[in-house]
PDB file of C-alpha atoms in Angstrom:
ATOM      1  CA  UNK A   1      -5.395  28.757 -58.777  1.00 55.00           C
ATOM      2  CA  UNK A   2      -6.296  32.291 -59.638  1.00 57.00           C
ATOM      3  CA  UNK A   3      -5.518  34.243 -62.957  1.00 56.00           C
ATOM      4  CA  UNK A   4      -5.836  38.148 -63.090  1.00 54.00           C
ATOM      5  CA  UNK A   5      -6.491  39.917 -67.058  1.00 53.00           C
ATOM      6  CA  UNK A   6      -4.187  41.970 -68.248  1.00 55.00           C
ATOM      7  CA  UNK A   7      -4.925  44.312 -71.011  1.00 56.00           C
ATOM      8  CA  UNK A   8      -3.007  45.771 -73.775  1.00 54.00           C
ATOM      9  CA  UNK A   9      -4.552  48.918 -76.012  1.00 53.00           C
ATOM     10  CA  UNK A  10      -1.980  50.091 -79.307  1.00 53.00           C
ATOM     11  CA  UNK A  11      -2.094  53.229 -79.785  1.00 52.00           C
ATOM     12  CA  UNK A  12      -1.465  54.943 -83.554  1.00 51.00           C
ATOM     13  CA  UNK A  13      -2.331  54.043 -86.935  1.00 52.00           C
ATOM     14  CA  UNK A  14       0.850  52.679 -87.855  1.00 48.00           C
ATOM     15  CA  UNK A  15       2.577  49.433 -86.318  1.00 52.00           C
ATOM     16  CA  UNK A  16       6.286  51.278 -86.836  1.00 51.00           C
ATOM     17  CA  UNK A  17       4.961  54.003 -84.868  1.00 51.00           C
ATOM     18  CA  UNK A  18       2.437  52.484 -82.536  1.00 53.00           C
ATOM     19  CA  UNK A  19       2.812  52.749 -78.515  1.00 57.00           C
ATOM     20  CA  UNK A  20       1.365  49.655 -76.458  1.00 59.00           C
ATOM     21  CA  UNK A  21       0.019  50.732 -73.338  1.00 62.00           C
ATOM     22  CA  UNK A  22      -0.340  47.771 -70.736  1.00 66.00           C
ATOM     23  CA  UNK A  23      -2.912  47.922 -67.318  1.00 67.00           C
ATOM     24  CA  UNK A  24      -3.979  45.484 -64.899  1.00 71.00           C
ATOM     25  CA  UNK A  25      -7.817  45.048 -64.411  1.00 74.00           C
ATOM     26  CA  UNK A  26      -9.495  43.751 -61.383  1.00 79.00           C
ATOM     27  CA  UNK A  27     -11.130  41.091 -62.981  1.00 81.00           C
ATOM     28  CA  UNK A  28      -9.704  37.157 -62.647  1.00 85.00           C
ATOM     29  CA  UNK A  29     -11.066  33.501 -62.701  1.00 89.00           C
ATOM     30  CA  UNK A  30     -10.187  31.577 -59.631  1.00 91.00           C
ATOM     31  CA  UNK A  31     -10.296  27.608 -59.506  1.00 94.00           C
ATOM     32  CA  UNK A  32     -10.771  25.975 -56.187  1.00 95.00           C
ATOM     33  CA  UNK A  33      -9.486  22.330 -56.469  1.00 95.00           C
ATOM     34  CA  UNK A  34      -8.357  19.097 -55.051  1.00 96.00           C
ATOM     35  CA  UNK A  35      -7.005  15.721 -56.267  1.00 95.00           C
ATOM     36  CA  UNK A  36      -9.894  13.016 -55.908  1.00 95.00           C
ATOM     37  CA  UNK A  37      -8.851   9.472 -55.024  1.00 92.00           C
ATOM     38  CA  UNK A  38      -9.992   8.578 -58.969  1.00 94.00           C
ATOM     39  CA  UNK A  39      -8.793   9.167 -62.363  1.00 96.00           C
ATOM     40  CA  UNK A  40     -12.114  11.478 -63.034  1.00 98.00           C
ATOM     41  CA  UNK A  41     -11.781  15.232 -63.852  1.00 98.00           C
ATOM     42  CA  UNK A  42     -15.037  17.016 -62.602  1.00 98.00           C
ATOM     43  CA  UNK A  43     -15.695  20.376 -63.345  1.00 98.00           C
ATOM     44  CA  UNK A  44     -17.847  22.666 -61.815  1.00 98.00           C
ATOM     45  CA  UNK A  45     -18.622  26.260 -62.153  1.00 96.00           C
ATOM     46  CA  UNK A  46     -20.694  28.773 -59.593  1.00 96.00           C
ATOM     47  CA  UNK A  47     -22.365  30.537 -63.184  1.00 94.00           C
ATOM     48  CA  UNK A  48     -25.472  27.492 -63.082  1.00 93.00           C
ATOM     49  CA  UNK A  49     -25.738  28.265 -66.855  1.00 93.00           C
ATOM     50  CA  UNK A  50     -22.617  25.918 -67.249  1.00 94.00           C
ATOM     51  CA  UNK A  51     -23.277  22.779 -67.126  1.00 95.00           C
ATOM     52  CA  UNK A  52     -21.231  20.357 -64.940  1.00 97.00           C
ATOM     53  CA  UNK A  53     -18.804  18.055 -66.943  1.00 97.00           C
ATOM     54  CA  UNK A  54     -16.787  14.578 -66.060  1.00 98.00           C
ATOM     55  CA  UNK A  55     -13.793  13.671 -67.418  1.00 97.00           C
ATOM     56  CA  UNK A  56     -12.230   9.989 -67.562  1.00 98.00           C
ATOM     57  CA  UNK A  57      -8.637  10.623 -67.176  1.00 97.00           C
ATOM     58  CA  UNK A  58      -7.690   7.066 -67.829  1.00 96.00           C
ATOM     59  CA  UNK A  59      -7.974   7.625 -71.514  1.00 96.00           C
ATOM     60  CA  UNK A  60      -6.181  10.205 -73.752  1.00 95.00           C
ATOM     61  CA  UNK A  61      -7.873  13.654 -73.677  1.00 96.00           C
ATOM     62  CA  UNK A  62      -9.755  14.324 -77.050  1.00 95.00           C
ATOM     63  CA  UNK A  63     -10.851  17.706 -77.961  1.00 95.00           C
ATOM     64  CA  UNK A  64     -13.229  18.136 -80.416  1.00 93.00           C
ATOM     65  CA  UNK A  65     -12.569  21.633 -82.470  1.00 90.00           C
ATOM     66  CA  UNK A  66     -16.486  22.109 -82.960  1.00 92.00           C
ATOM     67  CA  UNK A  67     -16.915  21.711 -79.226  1.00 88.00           C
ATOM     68  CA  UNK A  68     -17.055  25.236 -77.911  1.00 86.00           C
ATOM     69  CA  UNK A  69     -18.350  24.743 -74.515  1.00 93.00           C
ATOM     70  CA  UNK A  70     -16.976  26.248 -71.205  1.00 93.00           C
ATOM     71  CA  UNK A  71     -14.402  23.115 -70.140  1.00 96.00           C
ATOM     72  CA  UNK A  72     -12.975  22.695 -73.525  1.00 96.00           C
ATOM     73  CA  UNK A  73     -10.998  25.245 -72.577  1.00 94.00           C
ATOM     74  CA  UNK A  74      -9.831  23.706 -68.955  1.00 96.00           C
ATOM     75  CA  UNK A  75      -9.029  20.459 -71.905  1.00 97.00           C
ATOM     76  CA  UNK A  76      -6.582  22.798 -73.896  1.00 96.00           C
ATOM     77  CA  UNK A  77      -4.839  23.329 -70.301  1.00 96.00           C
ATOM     78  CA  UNK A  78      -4.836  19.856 -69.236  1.00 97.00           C
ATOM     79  CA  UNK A  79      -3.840  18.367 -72.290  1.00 97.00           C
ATOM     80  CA  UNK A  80      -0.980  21.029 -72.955  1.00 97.00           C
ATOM     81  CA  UNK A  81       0.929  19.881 -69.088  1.00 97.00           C
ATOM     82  CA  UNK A  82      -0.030  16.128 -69.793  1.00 97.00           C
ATOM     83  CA  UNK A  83       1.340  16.237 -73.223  1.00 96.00           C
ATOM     84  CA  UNK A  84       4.146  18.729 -72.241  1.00 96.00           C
ATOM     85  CA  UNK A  85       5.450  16.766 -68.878  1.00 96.00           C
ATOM     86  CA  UNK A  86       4.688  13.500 -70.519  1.00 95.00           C
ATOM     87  CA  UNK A  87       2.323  12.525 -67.538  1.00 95.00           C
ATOM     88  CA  UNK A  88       0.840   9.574 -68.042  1.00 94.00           C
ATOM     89  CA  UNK A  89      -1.311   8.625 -65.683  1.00 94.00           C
ATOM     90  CA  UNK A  90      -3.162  11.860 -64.829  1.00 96.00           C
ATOM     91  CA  UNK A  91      -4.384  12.676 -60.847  1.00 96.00           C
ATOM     92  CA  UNK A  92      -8.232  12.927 -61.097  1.00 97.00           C
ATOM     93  CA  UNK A  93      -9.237  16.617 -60.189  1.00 97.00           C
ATOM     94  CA  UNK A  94     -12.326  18.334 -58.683  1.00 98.00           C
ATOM     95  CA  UNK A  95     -12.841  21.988 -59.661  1.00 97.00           C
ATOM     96  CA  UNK A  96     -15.066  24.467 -59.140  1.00 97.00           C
ATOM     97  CA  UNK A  97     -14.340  27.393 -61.299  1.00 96.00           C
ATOM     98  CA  UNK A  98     -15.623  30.927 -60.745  1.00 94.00           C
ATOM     99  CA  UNK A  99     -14.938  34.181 -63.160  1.00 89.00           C
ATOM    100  CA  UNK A 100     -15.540  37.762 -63.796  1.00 88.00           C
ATOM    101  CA  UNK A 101     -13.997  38.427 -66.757  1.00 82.00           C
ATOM    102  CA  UNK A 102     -17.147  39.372 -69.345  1.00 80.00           C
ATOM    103  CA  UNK A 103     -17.007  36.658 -72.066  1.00 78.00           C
ATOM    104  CA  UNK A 104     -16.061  38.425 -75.716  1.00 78.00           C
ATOM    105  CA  UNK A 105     -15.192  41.641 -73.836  1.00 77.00           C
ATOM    106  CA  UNK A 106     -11.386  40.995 -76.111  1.00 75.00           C
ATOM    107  CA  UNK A 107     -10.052  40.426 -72.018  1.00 75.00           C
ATOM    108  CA  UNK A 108      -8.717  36.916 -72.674  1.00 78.00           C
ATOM    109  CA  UNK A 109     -11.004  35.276 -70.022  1.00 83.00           C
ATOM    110  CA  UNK A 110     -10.447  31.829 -72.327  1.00 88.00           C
ATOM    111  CA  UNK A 111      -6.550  32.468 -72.185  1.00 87.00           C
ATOM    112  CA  UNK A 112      -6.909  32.823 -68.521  1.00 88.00           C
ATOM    113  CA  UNK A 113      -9.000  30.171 -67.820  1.00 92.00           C
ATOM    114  CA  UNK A 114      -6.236  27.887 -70.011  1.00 93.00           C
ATOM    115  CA  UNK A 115      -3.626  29.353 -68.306  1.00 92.00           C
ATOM    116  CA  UNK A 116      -5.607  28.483 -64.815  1.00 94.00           C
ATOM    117  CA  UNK A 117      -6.505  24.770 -66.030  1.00 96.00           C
ATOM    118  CA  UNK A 118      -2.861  24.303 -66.145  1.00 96.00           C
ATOM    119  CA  UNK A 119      -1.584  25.640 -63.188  1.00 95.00           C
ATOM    120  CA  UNK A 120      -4.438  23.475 -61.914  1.00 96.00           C
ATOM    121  CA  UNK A 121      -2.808  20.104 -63.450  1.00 96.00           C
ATOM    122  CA  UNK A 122       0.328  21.007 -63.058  1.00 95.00           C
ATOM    123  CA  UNK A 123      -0.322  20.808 -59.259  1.00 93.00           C
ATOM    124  CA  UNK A 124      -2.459  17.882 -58.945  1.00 94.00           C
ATOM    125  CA  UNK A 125       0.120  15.935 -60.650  1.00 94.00           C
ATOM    126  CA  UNK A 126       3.692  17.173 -58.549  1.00 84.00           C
TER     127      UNK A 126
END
């Protein structure tokens, strides 16, 4: 599952008179993945600096809102398709995640990276 950045710059003072001006950029986190024969999310991610997380999928996903590591953002797009498509007993996952999207560059590399969790689930699981 791969998601490409798109940007959007607002040009003008005003927001009556402002133009948005939208581009493609070349940068994009791709997920590699494939169901595992358990209810276990692993995560993975080529940048060593993240740390490897597990996942047991048996149990309701909990994310903690003063937990800002890298796969509580894969959470937000698991939880959204499980709670969304009322899936309830979620295919365990292996991922390894790789990205080029500078973090707090105002690209959206968390929105992607949601957006690619659940593409992620939604495949494991149909």
């Amino acid at each position: 599952s791969g998601i490409q950045v798109r940007v959007n710059t607002r040009l003008g003072k005003h927001i009556d008179i402002a133009v948005s001006v939208s581009m493609a950029v070349t940068q994009d986190i791709v997920i590699a993945c494939s169901k595992n024969d358990t209810q276990t999310l692993r995560l993975a991610n080529l940048d060593q600096t993240y740390n490897r997380y597990e996942l047991d999928l048996s149990k309701p996903v909990e994310i903690d809102p003063k937990d800002a590591n890298w796969y509580t953002y894969f959470l937000c797009g698991l939880k959204g398709v499980i709670e969304e498509t009322g899936i309830e007993s979620p295919s365990g996952i292996d991922c390894f995640v790789h990205g080029n999207i500078p973090k707090a560059a105002g690209l959206s590399s968390s929105t992607a990276f949601v957006c690619a969790a659940a593409l992620v689930t939604s495949y494991a699981n149909h």
